[in-house]
C-alpha cells in the first residue's frame, strides 16, 4: 500500500432473511427457482477469463427430480488443465503485485453482489443443484459466502498489521507474500459458500488459482463465477475446470509450480491427494501448503441434567437439516437411560411433523440426498440394520429413488456402542443412538473419544456445570468445534472458526485469519540505517 493506511469496512455477519409467507425474499427466490428450473443452461470451463466450450459435456439434474435436466457442463481434458496452470502463472505477474486494497475491493464487491442482485439466483441455484431448502440455501450460499468474503478482507488486514518490533537503528518489516507458483482448490458438493471461499480466499491473499468444483455443484458454481466476473476478478486469477477429478488432480499436482492445496471433501480423497503430493515432493520448486477439511462422525452427548426437549431439538436439527449432509451433522448420540423415554417421545413427535419433498415446496424440512451413489450407500447401511438384533430402527428407515433420492430421517437405536453406524460417516439423514447408564457418564466420555477416527464437531447438553466441565476436558481431542447446550452444526464465520483434527482435517479454521495465513509466505525485511564499517567488536580491544 503506497499512500495511506486504509481501514476496511468492519465485517458484520449478513442477517439471515426469514422467507416467511408474504416476504419479498420468498417471492423473489421462488420466481428465480421457477425460471431456472424451467430453462436450461450451458456451463463452460473458465480459463484466462474466457468461457471455453470443450464439446465434451455432461448433463445436470436436481437430486429431487433426477430425470429433469437443467443444463449441461463442459469438461476439461489434460491440455485444458495445463492451459489453466500456465494462464494462472502468467496472471500472477500482475495480480501478485496489485495493491491489497484493489484485491479487497473486488471481493467486497462480490459480497455486495451476492447480498443484493445475486441473492435470489445463488440461493435458487443451490436449491436446484444441491436440493437445499430455502433456509439451508440462505444460510450457506448467501449469508456464509458473504461473511467469508467480508471477514476475509478484515482478517487480511489483521495479518498485514502483524509486524515485528523495530528500533531507532533498524526498521523491521514483514511482507506477506503470496505463495510462489499457483494454488489448487478442490471443493465439495455440500456448501456453495465453501466452493466459493476456497478459491476466493487464496486469490484475495494475492495467489492465482486452479479451481475444481464437485460435479454435483456445478450449477451453483456457475453463479459463483458470474459473481466473480462481475466483481472484477481479472482474467487468469481464478480458472475453473470441470471433469475427471483423477486426471485433473494428477495434472495439477505434477506441475513443479504447484504451491498449495485447499481441499474440502472426504477424508480418503484428501489422504490420497496428500500421498500424491508426497510422491512429487522432489519436483516442486517450493514446499506446497496443504490444507484439508474432511469428514466427521459428530456426536451429541446428553448428561442426566439436560432438558429432554432441548436434546431432541438438537438431534432433529443437528442430524436431519440438509439431510445430514453437513460435515458437522450429528450422526451418533449418547443419551442417559433416565432421560431416554422423554427424549424419544419428543423425537418421535417432532419427526411425525417433518415433511419431505422438493425444495420448491417451502413447507418441506427434508429434501433429497445428493446423488444415486450417496442414496445407495446410505440405504445399504439402513438395510444392514434391519437384520441385526443389536439395532432397532425407531423412526424412518424408508426410502425411494423413483423421482428423487429421498431417504426418510432415520433414527437407529443400538446396544452395541461400536456398531458400524456409530463409527462410519454415512453423510445422510441417519442418526444412531446409544443409551448409557446414568452412572457411566465418565466411561461414556471415553467411549465417545475412542469410537471414531474423526474429530470434527461434538456437543454436550448439561445443566450441571461440573458435568459440562468434565465433558469439555475429557473430549478435548474429540472435536475441533465443541458445543455446550447446542447442536453441533451451523458454525458462523467470524464467530465459530471451523475445522477438526485427527482424520477430520488439518484444522486450519475456515472463517478465521489462521486459514488465510496458510496462503502467504512472509518475507522479513530488515533495514539498517547506519551500517557498520568495522568488523571489530569492543570486546576484542
Ligand atoms: P468428495 O471427497 O467426494 O469430493 C470432494 C472433491 O474431491 C470434489 O471436487 C471431487 O470431485 C474431488 N474428488 C473426488 N475424487 C477425487 C480423486 N480421486 N482425486 C481428486 N479429486 C477427487 O466429497 P463430497 O461428497 O463432495 O463432500 C462430502 C465430504 O466432504 C464429506 O466427507 C464431508 O464430511 C466433507 N466435508 C467436510 C467439511 C469440513 O469443513 N470438514 C465441509 C464440507 C464437507
XYZ file of C-alpha atoms and ligand atoms in Angstrom:
585
model
C 0.000 0.000 0.000
C 1.568 3.200 -1.132
C -0.375 6.217 0.031
C -2.387 5.567 3.171
C -3.168 3.049 5.907
C -6.638 2.232 4.681
C -9.336 0.979 7.021
C -11.629 -1.703 5.646
C -15.375 -1.760 6.367
C -15.870 -3.587 9.689
C -17.123 -7.090 8.900
C -20.595 -7.796 10.227
C -22.425 -11.085 9.714
C -25.037 -10.909 6.977
C -28.538 -11.091 8.506
C -30.385 -14.303 7.607
C -33.643 -13.489 5.822
C -36.759 -15.312 7.015
C -38.561 -16.272 3.764
C -41.792 -16.135 5.756
C -45.026 -16.171 3.769
C -45.645 -12.751 2.172
C -41.973 -11.671 2.341
C -40.286 -10.117 -0.699
C -37.381 -12.556 -0.480
C -39.746 -15.526 -0.637
C -41.393 -14.200 -3.758
C -38.016 -13.440 -5.387
C -36.440 -16.807 -4.670
C -39.466 -18.788 -5.836
C -39.598 -16.735 -9.045
C -35.880 -17.340 -9.659
C -36.260 -21.045 -8.865
C -39.168 -21.463 -11.269
C -37.389 -19.649 -14.066
C -34.123 -21.539 -13.624
C -35.837 -24.888 -13.175
C -37.752 -24.480 -16.413
C -34.835 -23.353 -18.553
C -31.531 -24.954 -19.418
C -28.047 -23.507 -19.155
C -24.690 -24.391 -20.645
C -21.701 -24.109 -18.316
C -18.269 -23.678 -19.907
C -14.925 -24.143 -18.230
C -13.147 -20.849 -17.461
C -9.562 -20.278 -18.450
C -7.904 -16.874 -18.663
C -11.263 -15.134 -18.338
C -12.634 -16.953 -21.356
C -15.620 -19.265 -21.450
C -14.415 -22.428 -23.141
C -16.862 -24.912 -24.572
C -14.875 -28.093 -24.980
C -17.699 -30.016 -26.627
C -17.387 -32.884 -24.190
C -20.408 -32.410 -21.956
C -22.379 -33.890 -19.074
C -25.942 -33.129 -18.016
C -27.026 -31.541 -14.727
C -30.166 -32.670 -12.870
C -31.608 -31.782 -9.468
C -31.283 -34.589 -6.891
C -35.010 -34.259 -6.086
C -36.005 -34.832 -9.728
C -33.183 -36.737 -11.374
C -34.822 -37.150 -14.782
C -35.259 -33.399 -15.160
C -32.364 -31.697 -16.956
C -31.412 -28.125 -16.039
C -28.384 -27.867 -18.281
C -25.073 -29.226 -19.449
C -21.488 -28.512 -18.462
C -18.320 -28.837 -20.467
C -15.450 -30.960 -19.196
C -11.733 -30.328 -19.467
C -9.055 -32.550 -20.943
C -5.405 -32.602 -19.891
C -4.389 -29.760 -22.185
C -7.119 -27.513 -20.741
C -5.757 -28.153 -17.259
C -2.257 -27.331 -18.458
C -3.597 -24.121 -20.006
C -5.315 -23.256 -16.725
C -1.969 -23.643 -14.946
C 0.058 -21.622 -17.436
C -2.524 -18.858 -17.641
C -2.624 -18.650 -13.846
C 1.155 -18.325 -13.706
C 1.010 -15.557 -16.305
C -1.734 -13.730 -14.381
C 0.355 -13.974 -11.204
C 2.860 -11.488 -12.616
C 0.357 -8.651 -12.289
C -2.104 -9.987 -9.688
C 0.520 -10.646 -7.017
C 1.784 -7.076 -7.407
C -1.636 -5.405 -7.210
C -2.039 -3.322 -4.011
C -4.106 -5.203 -1.433
C -6.879 -2.617 -1.358
C -7.589 -3.309 -5.011
C -7.937 -7.025 -4.344
C -10.084 -6.278 -1.290
C -12.350 -4.054 -3.364
C -13.072 -6.902 -5.778
C -14.121 -9.354 -3.075
C -16.086 -6.771 -1.073
C -17.959 -6.027 -4.280
C -18.606 -9.762 -4.761
C -20.128 -9.845 -1.249
C -22.427 -6.939 -2.078
C -23.486 -8.544 -5.350
C -24.499 -11.717 -3.512
C -26.240 -9.758 -0.752
C -28.260 -7.871 -3.373
C -28.756 -8.633 -7.072
C -27.485 -12.233 -6.978
C -29.103 -13.357 -3.727
C -32.214 -14.995 -5.168
C -30.221 -16.503 -8.024
C -27.452 -18.087 -5.941
C -29.998 -19.429 -3.440
C -32.254 -20.829 -6.170
C -29.225 -22.414 -7.884
C -28.251 -24.079 -4.584
C -31.833 -25.317 -4.071
C -31.751 -26.850 -7.552
C -28.202 -28.221 -7.617
C -27.859 -29.461 -4.056
C -31.532 -29.831 -3.027
C -31.281 -27.386 -0.149
C -34.381 -25.950 1.473
C -34.586 -22.197 1.116
C -33.347 -21.703 4.689
C -30.359 -24.002 4.146
C -29.578 -22.215 0.874
C -29.851 -18.792 2.539
C -27.507 -19.631 5.445
C -24.991 -21.192 3.048
C -24.980 -19.711 -0.458
C -25.960 -16.189 0.588
C -25.010 -15.491 4.210
C -21.981 -17.709 4.823
C -20.470 -16.868 1.472
C -20.973 -13.122 2.045
C -19.471 -13.491 5.528
C -16.413 -15.316 4.169
C -15.828 -12.579 1.607
C -16.225 -9.682 4.056
C -14.459 -11.202 7.056
C -11.556 -12.422 4.952
C -10.829 -8.842 3.950
C -10.746 -7.853 7.608
C -8.587 -10.882 8.501
C -6.186 -9.993 5.687
C -5.623 -6.537 7.168
C -5.150 -8.041 10.637
C -2.452 -10.297 9.208
C -0.773 -7.432 7.375
C -0.861 -5.396 10.575
C 1.049 -8.059 12.469
C 4.525 -6.518 12.309
C 7.694 -7.055 14.358
C 9.333 -4.541 16.707
C 11.836 -2.065 15.312
C 14.500 0.108 16.948
C 15.957 3.517 16.127
C 18.773 1.734 14.340
C 16.808 -0.822 12.346
C 13.401 -0.956 10.785
C 11.878 -4.462 10.601
C 9.055 -5.133 8.229
C 7.180 -8.263 7.200
C 5.697 -8.565 3.756
C 3.009 -11.238 3.458
C 3.874 -12.518 0.007
C 1.504 -14.768 -1.922
C 2.829 -18.292 -2.476
C 5.249 -18.633 -5.359
C 3.580 -20.603 -8.158
C -0.145 -21.383 -8.363
C -2.631 -22.881 -5.909
C -5.283 -25.583 -6.331
C -8.792 -25.507 -4.816
C -10.822 -28.738 -4.716
C -14.319 -28.235 -3.334
C -17.196 -30.463 -2.130
C -20.831 -30.532 -3.233
C -22.432 -29.624 0.038
C -21.679 -25.923 0.576
C -21.840 -23.261 -2.109
C -20.066 -20.971 0.376
C -17.113 -23.362 0.705
C -16.954 -23.773 -3.062
C -16.658 -20.002 -3.463
C -14.466 -19.363 -0.446
C -11.687 -21.838 -1.134
C -10.518 -20.222 -4.385
C -11.555 -16.692 -3.333
C -9.588 -16.543 -0.086
C -6.397 -17.701 -1.780
C -6.895 -15.143 -4.571
C -7.584 -12.411 -2.003
C -4.140 -13.042 -0.494
C -2.598 -12.479 -3.944
C -2.469 -16.060 -5.207
C -3.606 -17.410 -8.548
C -5.855 -20.446 -8.592
C -6.966 -23.506 -10.493
C -10.348 -24.475 -9.053
C -12.012 -27.873 -9.445
C -15.582 -27.880 -8.108
C -17.590 -31.031 -7.355
C -19.546 -32.489 -10.306
C -22.657 -32.208 -8.122
C -22.331 -28.465 -7.515
C -21.586 -27.105 -10.979
C -24.963 -25.417 -11.409
C -24.320 -23.149 -8.404
C -20.571 -22.900 -9.161
C -21.617 -21.182 -12.390
C -23.333 -18.427 -10.382
C -20.180 -18.020 -8.285
C -18.143 -17.496 -11.454
C -20.694 -14.975 -12.732
C -20.320 -13.062 -9.461
C -16.510 -13.171 -9.582
C -16.558 -11.956 -13.163
C -18.926 -9.065 -12.407
C -16.955 -8.170 -9.285
C -13.867 -7.778 -11.471
C -11.625 -10.767 -10.725
C -9.099 -10.343 -13.554
C -8.596 -12.945 -16.277
C -6.451 -15.901 -15.236
C -6.640 -15.310 -11.469
C -9.289 -17.993 -10.823
C -9.530 -20.661 -13.531
C -12.223 -23.304 -13.309
C -12.022 -26.821 -14.714
C -14.711 -29.497 -14.508
C -14.404 -33.179 -15.301
C -12.390 -36.247 -14.359
C -11.065 -35.467 -10.860
C -8.252 -38.000 -11.093
C -6.850 -36.658 -14.364
C -7.266 -33.007 -13.328
C -5.598 -33.562 -9.970
C -2.769 -35.641 -11.401
C -2.018 -32.921 -13.961
C -2.106 -30.164 -11.354
C -0.007 -31.999 -8.785
C 2.615 -32.902 -11.393
C 3.407 -29.254 -12.055
C 6.666 -28.020 -10.453
C 4.867 -24.697 -9.813
C 2.127 -26.216 -7.636
C 2.356 -24.374 -4.322
C -0.758 -25.099 -2.274
C -3.802 -27.351 -1.976
C -7.013 -26.013 -0.447
C -9.266 -29.057 -0.177
C -12.623 -29.740 1.423
C -14.221 -33.143 0.946
C -13.924 -36.678 2.174
C -11.043 -37.990 4.262
C -9.989 -40.782 1.907
C -9.639 -38.468 -1.095
C -7.686 -35.913 0.932
C -5.234 -38.566 2.106
C -4.807 -39.749 -1.483
C -4.015 -36.208 -2.597
C -1.546 -35.761 0.249
C 0.134 -39.011 -0.834
C 0.458 -37.781 -4.421
C 2.000 -34.540 -3.205
C 4.480 -36.598 -1.198
C 5.405 -38.675 -4.230
C 6.031 -35.485 -6.254
C 7.835 -33.598 -3.500
C 11.226 -33.604 -5.205
C 9.738 -31.935 -8.296
C 8.280 -28.874 -6.619
C 10.002 -25.518 -6.520
C 8.595 -24.861 -3.045
C 7.082 -26.968 -0.250
C 3.357 -26.874 -1.006
C 0.923 -25.780 1.686
C -1.680 -28.488 2.334
C -4.988 -27.546 3.913
C -7.798 -30.097 4.044
C -11.071 -30.063 5.942
C -12.635 -33.501 5.693
C -15.111 -35.974 7.181
C -16.766 -36.229 10.563
C -18.680 -38.565 12.858
C -20.142 -35.870 15.014
C -21.723 -36.584 18.356
C -24.350 -35.344 20.770
C -23.929 -36.297 24.406
C -26.629 -35.616 26.952
C -25.952 -35.604 30.690
C -28.747 -36.654 33.046
C -29.191 -32.963 33.977
C -30.079 -31.961 30.372
C -33.530 -30.801 29.220
C -35.025 -33.631 27.105
C -36.802 -31.256 24.708
C -33.582 -29.319 24.054
C -31.713 -32.560 23.368
C -34.430 -33.768 20.981
C -34.387 -30.448 19.092
C -30.593 -30.579 18.886
C -30.843 -34.063 17.398
C -33.538 -33.151 14.854
C -31.777 -30.028 13.645
C -28.270 -31.382 14.019
C -28.925 -34.691 12.260
C -31.578 -34.006 9.655
C -31.183 -30.479 8.314
C -29.866 -30.732 4.749
C -30.456 -34.493 5.033
C -27.466 -34.888 7.350
C -25.110 -33.862 4.546
C -23.101 -31.407 6.608
C -19.641 -32.423 7.696
C -20.764 -31.271 11.153
C -24.076 -33.197 11.164
C -24.835 -35.122 14.346
C -24.743 -38.798 13.464
C -24.233 -40.518 16.833
C -25.837 -39.688 20.162
C -25.182 -40.876 23.702
C -28.213 -40.443 25.942
C -28.704 -41.291 29.635
C -31.187 -44.023 30.478
C -33.154 -41.758 32.829
C -33.948 -39.258 30.043
C -34.377 -41.649 27.151
C -38.158 -42.131 27.356
C -38.748 -38.357 27.344
C -36.238 -37.620 24.596
C -37.656 -40.435 22.481
C -41.212 -39.136 22.870
C -40.170 -35.644 21.740
C -38.151 -37.029 18.840
C -40.989 -39.185 17.549
C -43.481 -36.368 17.962
C -41.266 -33.921 16.005
C -40.439 -36.448 13.303
C -44.144 -37.006 12.664
C -44.462 -33.340 11.686
C -41.489 -33.311 9.292
C -42.346 -33.193 5.604
C -40.085 -34.493 2.865
C -40.116 -33.419 -0.797
C -38.598 -30.967 -3.284
C -37.288 -27.601 -2.014
C -39.737 -25.638 -4.188
C -42.380 -26.509 -1.568
C -41.175 -24.400 1.328
C -43.014 -26.493 3.900
C -40.560 -29.389 3.343
C -37.863 -29.719 6.008
C -36.114 -32.670 4.368
C -35.350 -32.998 0.651
C -33.271 -35.435 -1.420
C -29.698 -36.651 -0.897
C -27.174 -35.558 -3.473
C -26.904 -38.471 -5.920
C -27.549 -42.136 -6.536
C -24.164 -43.205 -5.128
C -24.960 -41.489 -1.819
C -28.516 -42.878 -1.835
C -27.316 -46.454 -2.387
C -24.605 -46.182 0.261
C -26.874 -44.757 2.962
C -29.774 -47.110 2.273
C -27.328 -50.032 2.284
C -26.454 -49.193 5.892
C -30.153 -48.859 6.743
C -30.859 -52.289 5.233
C -27.999 -53.873 7.215
C -29.545 -52.692 10.465
C -32.826 -54.423 9.659
C -31.294 -57.867 10.109
C -29.145 -57.080 13.154
C -30.525 -57.922 16.618
C -28.317 -55.307 18.307
C -30.056 -52.460 16.494
C -33.568 -51.162 16.025
C -34.941 -48.503 13.710
C -37.365 -46.453 15.793
C -38.210 -43.851 13.131
C -37.861 -43.614 9.357
C -35.982 -46.335 7.522
C -37.960 -45.864 4.312
C -36.559 -44.576 1.020
C -37.486 -44.122 -2.625
C -35.392 -43.092 -5.613
C -38.017 -43.279 -8.327
C -38.209 -39.484 -8.786
C -35.589 -38.056 -6.456
C -33.116 -39.543 -3.982
C -35.366 -39.408 -0.924
C -34.493 -41.069 2.377
C -36.655 -40.620 5.465
C -34.989 -39.141 8.542
C -33.950 -42.321 10.291
C -33.269 -42.953 13.969
C -31.437 -46.133 14.897
C -31.002 -47.300 18.492
C -28.184 -49.715 19.230
C -26.971 -51.664 22.221
C -23.602 -52.073 20.506
C -21.711 -48.819 21.060
C -19.282 -49.726 18.271
C -21.957 -50.669 15.729
C -20.905 -49.630 12.213
C -23.281 -46.663 12.025
C -21.765 -45.340 15.288
C -18.302 -45.258 13.668
C -18.599 -44.657 9.905
C -19.506 -41.371 8.222
C -22.731 -42.084 6.273
C -23.371 -38.480 5.219
C -27.138 -38.862 5.191
C -30.261 -38.369 7.338
C -29.430 -41.118 9.817
C -28.551 -40.876 13.490
C -27.621 -43.786 15.729
C -28.308 -43.589 19.457
C -26.627 -45.467 22.280
C -28.294 -45.406 25.710
C -25.881 -45.385 28.644
C -26.421 -45.966 32.362
C -26.535 -42.562 34.099
C -23.728 -43.598 36.429
C -21.479 -44.415 33.446
C -21.099 -40.786 32.280
C -17.307 -40.752 32.525
C -16.891 -44.136 30.787
C -19.169 -42.818 28.054
C -16.834 -39.865 27.513
C -14.017 -42.314 26.891
C -16.219 -44.291 24.549
C -17.057 -41.168 22.525
C -13.390 -40.267 22.267
C -12.369 -43.753 21.121
C -15.211 -44.687 18.763
C -14.337 -42.863 15.564
C -11.264 -41.824 13.610
C -12.771 -38.338 13.201
C -12.701 -35.292 15.472
C -14.768 -32.597 13.801
C -17.741 -31.473 15.912
C -19.492 -32.597 19.065
C -21.985 -31.308 21.603
C -22.726 -31.819 25.266
C -26.120 -30.973 26.751
C -25.963 -30.438 30.501
C -27.337 -28.016 33.072
C -24.756 -29.292 35.531
C -21.632 -27.122 35.201
C -19.383 -29.785 36.745
C -20.553 -32.373 34.227
C -20.165 -29.895 31.348
C -16.638 -29.179 32.511
C -15.729 -32.864 32.851
C -17.014 -33.475 29.312
C -15.210 -30.434 27.907
C -11.919 -31.667 29.361
C -12.345 -35.367 28.513
C -13.331 -34.591 24.923
C -10.538 -32.086 24.314
C -9.230 -34.009 21.296
C -12.543 -35.449 20.098
C -13.805 -32.357 18.274
C -12.305 -29.216 16.728
C -15.648 -27.446 17.243
C -17.244 -28.275 20.585
C -20.696 -27.074 21.603
C -22.256 -26.750 25.044
C -26.062 -26.901 25.063
C -26.377 -26.500 21.296
C -26.470 -28.650 18.186
C -23.050 -29.332 16.648
C -23.815 -27.683 13.275
C -24.132 -24.126 11.969
C -20.718 -22.513 12.561
C -20.772 -18.812 11.705
C -17.815 -17.068 10.048
C -16.032 -14.755 12.466
C -17.836 -16.324 15.441
C -17.002 -20.029 15.384
C -13.921 -20.628 13.189
C -14.409 -24.110 11.774
C -12.294 -27.268 11.474
C -11.480 -30.571 13.117
C -8.427 -32.655 13.871
C -7.484 -36.366 13.635
C -8.941 -37.717 10.338
C -11.196 -34.659 10.029
C -8.540 -32.391 8.627
C -5.646 -30.075 9.183
C -7.786 -27.770 11.376
C -6.771 -24.553 9.669
C -10.066 -22.978 10.726
C -12.049 -21.675 7.777
C -13.614 -18.370 8.732
C -10.559 -17.078 10.574
C -7.219 -15.407 9.923
C -5.481 -18.722 10.656
C -6.661 -20.118 7.337
C -5.505 -17.086 5.362
C -2.053 -17.317 6.940
C -1.534 -20.600 5.091
C -1.730 -18.785 1.752
C 1.124 -16.383 2.356
C 4.846 -16.815 2.751
C 6.153 -13.974 4.897
C 9.284 -12.127 3.831
C 11.229 -10.403 6.592
C 12.925 -7.173 5.575
C 15.458 -5.666 7.980
C 16.709 -2.206 7.069
C 19.736 -0.825 8.927
C 20.144 2.959 8.962
C 23.800 3.377 9.966
C 25.614 0.410 8.534
C 28.791 -0.788 10.407
C 32.118 -0.284 8.629
C 34.453 -2.095 11.068
C 34.144 -5.802 11.841
C 35.794 -5.481 15.317
C 33.581 -5.584 18.425
C 34.650 -3.623 21.564
C 35.412 -6.832 23.470
C 38.271 -7.510 21.073
C 40.207 -4.453 22.336
P -15.666 -35.928 -2.106
O -14.437 -36.262 -1.373
O -16.374 -36.993 -2.844
O -15.341 -34.791 -3.187
C -14.675 -33.599 -2.825
C -13.924 -33.085 -4.036
O -12.886 -34.013 -4.366
C -14.801 -32.957 -5.290
O -14.429 -31.823 -6.014
C -14.473 -34.222 -6.036
O -14.695 -34.123 -7.431
C -12.998 -34.369 -5.731
N -12.521 -35.743 -5.916
C -13.214 -36.885 -5.781
N -12.433 -37.946 -6.055
C -11.214 -37.452 -6.353
C -9.981 -38.044 -6.722
N -9.840 -39.367 -6.813
N -8.933 -37.228 -6.956
C -9.063 -35.892 -6.851
N -10.210 -35.277 -6.512
C -11.269 -36.046 -6.254
O -16.649 -35.199 -1.072
P -18.130 -34.679 -1.301
O -19.051 -35.850 -1.391
O -18.194 -33.642 -2.354
O -18.363 -33.916 0.093
C -18.686 -34.619 1.263
C -17.477 -34.837 2.139
O -16.861 -33.591 2.428
C -17.834 -35.431 3.486
O -16.867 -36.372 3.858
C -17.820 -34.230 4.418
O -17.614 -34.556 5.771
C -16.705 -33.433 3.831
N -16.814 -32.013 4.178
C -16.012 -31.540 5.165
C -16.093 -30.206 5.550
C -15.233 -29.669 6.653
O -15.163 -28.452 6.805
N -14.580 -30.521 7.424
C -17.003 -29.363 4.913
C -17.799 -29.885 3.891
C -17.697 -31.212 3.528
